[in-house]
Amino acid sequence: MHKIIKLWLVFFTYFSVLPLFVNTAKASHEELPIQNAQRIISLAPHLTEMVYSAGAGDKLIGVVNYSDYPEKALSKPIIGSYNSINIESIIQLKPDLILTWRSGNRSQDSTRLKELQTKLGFVIWESDIETLEDIPVLIQSIGKMAGTQVQANSNAESLQTKLKSLRMKYSTKKPIKTFYQIWNNPLITMGKKQFISQGIEVCGGKNIFDDLGGLTGPVSIETVILRNPDILLMGGRKSFQQEWLKTWEKYPQINAVKHNQIHLLNNNLYQRPTARFINALEPLCNVIDSAR
């Protein structure tokens, strides 16, 4: 059981909170290396989701572990994990485009792929994300490379509209002091630049640990009590959340506890920086708004 919990924590922390930082504004204007790609491999679960958002899911021929959304992705051949890919499997699949995750894939895997790139004739496209607005930009770029611009642009424009609308709606509302729990032992939360924290900010929430030095880190219950959040948001798997809830109920001096503002979130919606995350922001905003 402890091994399962440890593996889940490693997975959630890595895929949800690693730095997502590339200048995708540049990517939206750059000369893309390929058009009308027919055989695409994705080397990260969030990239797999974005390929489908770009309308190119039928061109996806290989993915990594945990590429579990949409459901169709589960039928795709698995060529390893984000940090340990099977180069031989990739060669056998004969891709023409490989989407890589700059801050997640192992440098030695990326180096090996680049060594084979010219010889085997595939294109490698590296990406990361820095802001929520970069998500639709990346979807558009994938659509351009896959020749599915119509659907990609339509989905991207919808996401851009949602983000802009939510920012306008909540920009003048009272900030709500918010604590988001990633894990319980040790107690882990996130800093200002982590993408879930950016989503909370869109909703007019204020991360009480926006001064945290890294993207995530351990904090003490005493500090949470001192900073006194108006709302507590529970991430993590549903099977863990009830235990976490019981822990917080021991601290009625916290405003969020006193006013029954502890919310158990559907972690599947908020664990990756994808279209799903942006589409799930409105219900998150409604939850935060309930604390006003």
GROMACS .gro file of C-alpha atoms in nm:
model
  292
    1MET     CA    1   0.000   0.000   0.000
    2HIS     CA    2   0.279   0.242   0.094
    3LYS     CA    3   0.451   0.165  -0.237
    4ILE     CA    4   0.133   0.250  -0.429
    5ILE     CA    5   0.094   0.576  -0.241
    6LYS     CA    6   0.458   0.667  -0.304
    7LEU     CA    7   0.426   0.595  -0.676
    8TRP     CA    8   0.107   0.800  -0.698
    9LEU     CA    9   0.267   1.094  -0.518
   10VAL     CA   10   0.569   1.088  -0.748
   11PHE     CA   11   0.341   1.074  -1.051
   12PHE     CA   12   0.106   1.350  -0.936
   13THR     CA   13   0.383   1.579  -0.823
   14TYR     CA   14   0.583   1.537  -1.142
   15PHE     CA   15   0.304   1.568  -1.393
   16SER     CA   16   0.116   1.835  -1.210
   17VAL     CA   17   0.378   2.065  -1.073
   18LEU     CA   18   0.697   2.056  -1.271
   19PRO     CA   19   0.798   2.390  -1.421
   20LEU     CA   20   0.615   2.451  -1.744
   21PHE     CA   21   0.824   2.718  -1.899
   22VAL     CA   22   0.886   2.773  -2.265
   23ASN     CA   23   0.814   3.082  -2.466
   24THR     CA   24   0.519   2.939  -2.655
   25ALA     CA   25   0.433   3.289  -2.769
   26LYS     CA   26   0.740   3.245  -2.986
   27ALA     CA   27   0.618   2.900  -3.088
   28SER     CA   28   0.294   3.048  -3.220
   29HIS     CA   29   0.486   3.263  -3.467
   30GLU     CA   30   0.781   3.041  -3.549
   31GLU     CA   31   0.826   2.844  -3.868
   32LEU     CA   32   0.702   2.500  -3.766
   33PRO     CA   33   0.923   2.209  -3.877
   34ILE     CA   34   0.655   1.996  -4.043
   35GLN     CA   35   0.310   2.018  -4.197
   36ASN     CA   36   0.051   1.745  -4.237
   37ALA     CA   37   0.228   1.495  -4.009
   38GLN     CA   38   0.064   1.152  -4.035
   39ARG     CA   39   0.243   0.945  -3.768
   40ILE     CA   40   0.278   1.124  -3.434
   41ILE     CA   41   0.432   1.005  -3.108
   42SER     CA   42   0.368   1.190  -2.781
   43LEU     CA   43   0.621   1.165  -2.498
   44ALA     CA   44   0.405   1.315  -2.221
   45PRO     CA   45   0.044   1.258  -2.106
   46HIS     CA   46  -0.049   1.626  -2.136
   47LEU     CA   47   0.084   1.632  -2.494
   48THR     CA   48  -0.130   1.329  -2.574
   49GLU     CA   49  -0.437   1.523  -2.458
   50MET     CA   50  -0.333   1.821  -2.666
   51VAL     CA   51  -0.298   1.610  -2.981
   52TYR     CA   52  -0.663   1.513  -2.941
   53SER     CA   53  -0.761   1.874  -2.869
   54ALA     CA   54  -0.585   1.965  -3.194
   55GLY     CA   55  -0.802   1.713  -3.382
   56ALA     CA   56  -0.510   1.482  -3.459
   57GLY     CA   57  -0.583   1.187  -3.233
   58ASP     CA   58  -0.622   0.948  -3.527
   59LYS     CA   59  -0.262   1.028  -3.627
   60LEU     CA   60  -0.124   0.931  -3.287
   61ILE     CA   61   0.073   0.605  -3.311
   62GLY     CA   62   0.254   0.596  -2.976
   63VAL     CA   63   0.224   0.740  -2.624
   64VAL     CA   64   0.384   0.707  -2.280
   65ASN     CA   65   0.241   0.564  -1.958
   66TYR     CA   66  -0.048   0.753  -1.795
   67SER     CA   67  -0.174   0.881  -2.129
   68ASP     CA   68  -0.526   0.800  -2.013
   69TYR     CA   69  -0.734   1.082  -2.159
   70PRO     CA   70  -0.934   1.084  -2.372
   71GLU     CA   71  -1.037   0.719  -2.346
   72LYS     CA   72  -0.926   0.655  -2.703
   73ALA     CA   73  -0.568   0.721  -2.595
   74LEU     CA   74  -0.573   0.401  -2.388
   75SER     CA   75  -0.567   0.195  -2.707
   76LYS     CA   76  -0.245   0.353  -2.836
   77PRO     CA   77   0.086   0.162  -2.819
   78ILE     CA   78   0.293   0.255  -2.512
   79ILE     CA   79   0.659   0.327  -2.584
   80GLY     CA   80   0.775   0.380  -2.225
   81SER     CA   81   0.728   0.647  -1.961
   82TYR     CA   82   0.796   1.019  -1.966
   83ASN     CA   83   1.139   0.961  -1.808
   84SER     CA   84   1.236   0.634  -1.974
   85ILE     CA   85   1.134   0.582  -2.334
   86ASN     CA   86   1.199   0.277  -2.550
   87ILE     CA   87   1.399   0.406  -2.844
   88GLU     CA   88   1.370   0.077  -3.034
   89SER     CA   89   0.991   0.086  -3.013
   90ILE     CA   90   0.990   0.439  -3.150
   91ILE     CA   91   1.211   0.336  -3.443
   92GLN     CA   92   0.980   0.044  -3.526
   93LEU     CA   93   0.674   0.271  -3.529
   94LYS     CA   94   0.833   0.494  -3.796
   95PRO     CA   95   0.698   0.831  -3.680
   96ASP     CA   96   0.728   1.149  -3.880
   97LEU     CA   97   0.671   1.374  -3.575
   98ILE     CA   98   0.772   1.323  -3.210
   99LEU     CA   99   0.636   1.565  -2.950
  100THR     CA  100   0.869   1.593  -2.651
  101TRP     CA  101   0.844   1.758  -2.310
  102ARG     CA  102   1.151   1.971  -2.249
  103SER     CA  103   1.136   1.976  -1.869
  104GLY     CA  104   1.010   1.620  -1.828
  105ASN     CA  105   1.176   1.382  -2.073
  106ARG     CA  106   1.525   1.259  -1.983
  107SER     CA  107   1.805   1.451  -2.149
  108GLN     CA  108   1.976   1.128  -2.259
  109ASP     CA  109   1.658   1.014  -2.436
  110SER     CA  110   1.626   1.349  -2.610
  111THR     CA  111   1.991   1.337  -2.714
  112ARG     CA  112   1.954   0.985  -2.856
  113LEU     CA  113   1.645   1.085  -3.054
  114LYS     CA  114   1.825   1.387  -3.196
  115GLU     CA  115   2.110   1.162  -3.305
  116LEU     CA  116   1.861   0.945  -3.498
  117GLN     CA  117   1.653   1.232  -3.634
  118THR     CA  118   1.837   1.294  -3.958
  119LYS     CA  119   1.906   0.926  -4.026
  120LEU     CA  120   1.545   0.816  -3.982
  121GLY     CA  121   1.373   1.126  -4.112
  122PHE     CA  122   1.143   1.220  -3.825
  123VAL     CA  123   1.094   1.564  -3.673
  124ILE     CA  124   1.132   1.635  -3.300
  125TRP     CA  125   0.934   1.924  -3.156
  126GLU     CA  126   1.009   2.026  -2.798
  127SER     CA  127   0.766   2.224  -2.589
  128ASP     CA  128   0.671   2.334  -2.239
  129ILE     CA  129   0.416   2.575  -2.098
  130GLU     CA  130   0.465   2.882  -1.883
  131THR     CA  131   0.117   3.033  -1.851
  132LEU     CA  132  -0.240   2.914  -1.895
  133GLU     CA  133  -0.264   3.119  -2.213
  134ASP     CA  134   0.013   2.905  -2.359
  135ILE     CA  135  -0.214   2.598  -2.358
  136PRO     CA  136  -0.427   2.706  -2.656
  137VAL     CA  137  -0.114   2.832  -2.835
  138LEU     CA  138   0.041   2.486  -2.811
  139ILE     CA  139  -0.280   2.323  -2.937
  140GLN     CA  140  -0.273   2.554  -3.239
  141SER     CA  141   0.090   2.467  -3.310
  142ILE     CA  142   0.018   2.093  -3.299
  143GLY     CA  143  -0.277   2.147  -3.531
  144LYS     CA  144  -0.056   2.330  -3.780
  145MET     CA  145   0.197   2.048  -3.781
  146ALA     CA  146  -0.070   1.778  -3.813
  147GLY     CA  147  -0.271   1.956  -4.081
  148THR     CA  148  -0.576   1.983  -3.853
  149GLN     CA  149  -0.577   2.359  -3.814
  150VAL     CA  150  -0.954   2.401  -3.839
  151GLN     CA  151  -1.037   2.198  -3.530
  152ALA     CA  152  -0.724   2.306  -3.344
  153ASN     CA  153  -0.793   2.675  -3.402
  154SER     CA  154  -1.159   2.636  -3.307
  155ASN     CA  155  -1.075   2.464  -2.979
  156ALA     CA  156  -0.792   2.706  -2.903
  157GLU     CA  157  -1.011   3.012  -2.963
  158SER     CA  158  -1.277   2.867  -2.733
  159LEU     CA  159  -1.019   2.819  -2.457
  160GLN     CA  160  -0.881   3.169  -2.506
  161THR     CA  161  -1.232   3.313  -2.480
  162LYS     CA  162  -1.302   3.120  -2.158
  163LEU     CA  163  -0.981   3.239  -1.995
  164LYS     CA  164  -1.041   3.599  -2.093
  165SER     CA  165  -1.402   3.589  -1.974
  166LEU     CA  166  -1.315   3.438  -1.637
  167ARG     CA  167  -1.031   3.684  -1.580
  168MET     CA  168  -1.266   3.976  -1.647
  169LYS     CA  169  -1.545   3.833  -1.431
  170TYR     CA  170  -1.332   3.785  -1.121
  171SER     CA  171  -1.075   4.062  -1.159
  172THR     CA  172  -1.269   4.308  -0.941
  173LYS     CA  173  -1.401   4.063  -0.683
  174LYS     CA  174  -1.274   4.031  -0.329
  175PRO     CA  175  -0.964   3.810  -0.320
  176ILE     CA  176  -1.024   3.483  -0.137
  177LYS     CA  177  -0.737   3.343   0.065
  178THR     CA  178  -0.692   2.990  -0.069
  179PHE     CA  179  -0.496   2.684   0.038
  180TYR     CA  180  -0.454   2.394  -0.207
  181GLN     CA  181  -0.337   2.064  -0.064
  182ILE     CA  182  -0.132   1.829  -0.282
  183TRP     CA  183  -0.032   1.583  -0.010
  184ASN     CA  184  -0.075   1.532   0.363
  185ASN     CA  185   0.241   1.376   0.509
  186PRO     CA  186   0.437   1.588   0.468
  187LEU     CA  187   0.185   1.862   0.403
  188ILE     CA  188   0.262   1.983   0.049
  189THR     CA  189   0.124   2.279  -0.142
  190MET     CA  190   0.231   2.490  -0.439
  191GLY     CA  191   0.384   2.826  -0.518
  192LYS     CA  192   0.262   3.114  -0.730
  193LYS     CA  193   0.389   2.996  -1.070
  194GLN     CA  194   0.243   2.645  -1.057
  195PHE     CA  195  -0.042   2.620  -1.306
  196ILE     CA  196  -0.313   2.526  -1.052
  197SER     CA  197  -0.214   2.837  -0.857
  198GLN     CA  198  -0.251   3.036  -1.179
  199GLY     CA  199  -0.602   2.893  -1.217
  200ILE     CA  200  -0.690   2.994  -0.861
  201GLU     CA  201  -0.570   3.346  -0.941
  202VAL     CA  202  -0.794   3.357  -1.251
  203CYS     CA  203  -1.087   3.286  -1.016
  204GLY     CA  204  -1.000   3.572  -0.785
  205GLY     CA  205  -0.838   3.348  -0.529
  206LYS     CA  206  -0.509   3.428  -0.357
  207ASN     CA  207  -0.275   3.139  -0.289
  208ILE     CA  208  -0.168   3.186   0.073
  209PHE     CA  209   0.169   3.035  -0.018
  210ASP     CA  210   0.238   3.242  -0.329
  211ASP     CA  211   0.569   3.332  -0.163
  212LEU     CA  212   0.683   2.969  -0.165
  213GLY     CA  213   1.032   2.949  -0.313
  214GLY     CA  214   0.963   2.661  -0.554
  215LEU     CA  215   0.671   2.539  -0.758
  216THR     CA  216   0.580   2.306  -0.472
  217GLY     CA  217   0.706   2.247  -0.123
  218PRO     CA  218   0.629   2.134   0.230
  219VAL     CA  219   0.456   2.368   0.474
  220SER     CA  220   0.345   2.333   0.835
  221ILE     CA  221  -0.010   2.319   0.967
  222GLU     CA  222   0.091   2.597   1.208
  223THR     CA  223   0.169   2.825   0.914
  224VAL     CA  224  -0.161   2.741   0.748
  225ILE     CA  225  -0.338   2.831   1.072
  226LEU     CA  226  -0.144   3.157   1.092
  227ARG     CA  227  -0.228   3.254   0.733
  228ASN     CA  228  -0.590   3.152   0.794
  229PRO     CA  229  -0.732   3.065   0.448
  230ASP     CA  230  -1.095   3.134   0.363
  231ILE     CA  231  -1.114   2.812   0.162
  232LEU     CA  232  -0.931   2.478   0.158
  233LEU     CA  233  -0.908   2.287  -0.171
  234MET     CA  234  -0.819   1.919  -0.155
  235GLY     CA  235  -0.633   1.775  -0.452
  236GLY     CA  236  -0.515   1.416  -0.459
  237ARG     CA  237  -0.703   1.095  -0.512
  238LYS     CA  238  -1.056   1.058  -0.380
  239SER     CA  239  -0.949   0.768  -0.158
  240PHE     CA  240  -0.711   1.002   0.030
  241GLN     CA  241  -0.933   1.308   0.057
  242GLN     CA  242  -1.162   1.186   0.336
  243GLU     CA  243  -0.862   1.126   0.561
  244TRP     CA  244  -0.728   1.472   0.484
  245LEU     CA  245  -1.070   1.623   0.558
  246LYS     CA  246  -1.078   1.464   0.905
  247THR     CA  247  -0.739   1.616   0.980
  248TRP     CA  248  -0.852   1.969   0.897
  249GLU     CA  249  -1.171   1.936   1.100
  250LYS     CA  250  -0.948   1.935   1.409
  251TYR     CA  251  -0.868   2.305   1.346
  252PRO     CA  252  -1.194   2.505   1.375
  253GLN     CA  253  -0.994   2.826   1.427
  254ILE     CA  254  -0.923   2.828   1.052
  255ASN     CA  255  -1.188   3.032   0.870
  256ALA     CA  256  -1.229   2.770   0.598
  257VAL     CA  257  -1.304   2.504   0.858
  258LYS     CA  258  -1.526   2.729   1.067
  259HIS     CA  259  -1.741   2.818   0.764
  260ASN     CA  260  -1.746   2.472   0.602
  261GLN     CA  261  -1.534   2.582   0.309
  262ILE     CA  262  -1.334   2.261   0.259
  263HIS     CA  263  -1.383   2.126  -0.092
  264LEU     CA  264  -1.278   1.788  -0.231
  265LEU     CA  265  -1.185   1.842  -0.595
  266ASN     CA  266  -1.195   1.597  -0.883
  267ASN     CA  267  -0.821   1.564  -0.926
  268ASN     CA  268  -0.854   1.418  -1.277
  269LEU     CA  269  -0.967   1.759  -1.400
  270TYR     CA  270  -0.685   1.961  -1.247
  271GLN     CA  271  -0.370   1.747  -1.269
  272ARG     CA  272  -0.241   1.852  -1.613
  273PRO     CA  273  -0.211   2.184  -1.802
  274THR     CA  274  -0.449   2.096  -2.085
  275ALA     CA  275  -0.781   2.199  -2.236
  276ARG     CA  276  -0.953   1.995  -1.964
  277PHE     CA  277  -0.797   2.216  -1.700
  278ILE     CA  278  -0.921   2.537  -1.862
  279ASN     CA  279  -1.268   2.389  -1.919
  280ALA     CA  280  -1.281   2.294  -1.550
  281LEU     CA  281  -1.188   2.642  -1.430
  282GLU     CA  282  -1.544   2.776  -1.424
  283PRO     CA  283  -1.667   2.520  -1.169
  284LEU     CA  284  -1.350   2.584  -0.967
  285CYS     CA  285  -1.426   2.955  -0.976
  286ASN     CA  286  -1.780   2.883  -0.854
  287VAL     CA  287  -1.637   2.688  -0.561
  288ILE     CA  288  -1.401   2.973  -0.468
  289ASP     CA  289  -1.683   3.226  -0.516
  290SER     CA  290  -1.890   3.038  -0.258
  291ALA     CA  291  -1.644   3.155   0.008
  292ARG     CA  292  -1.716   3.523  -0.059
   0.00000   0.00000   0.00000
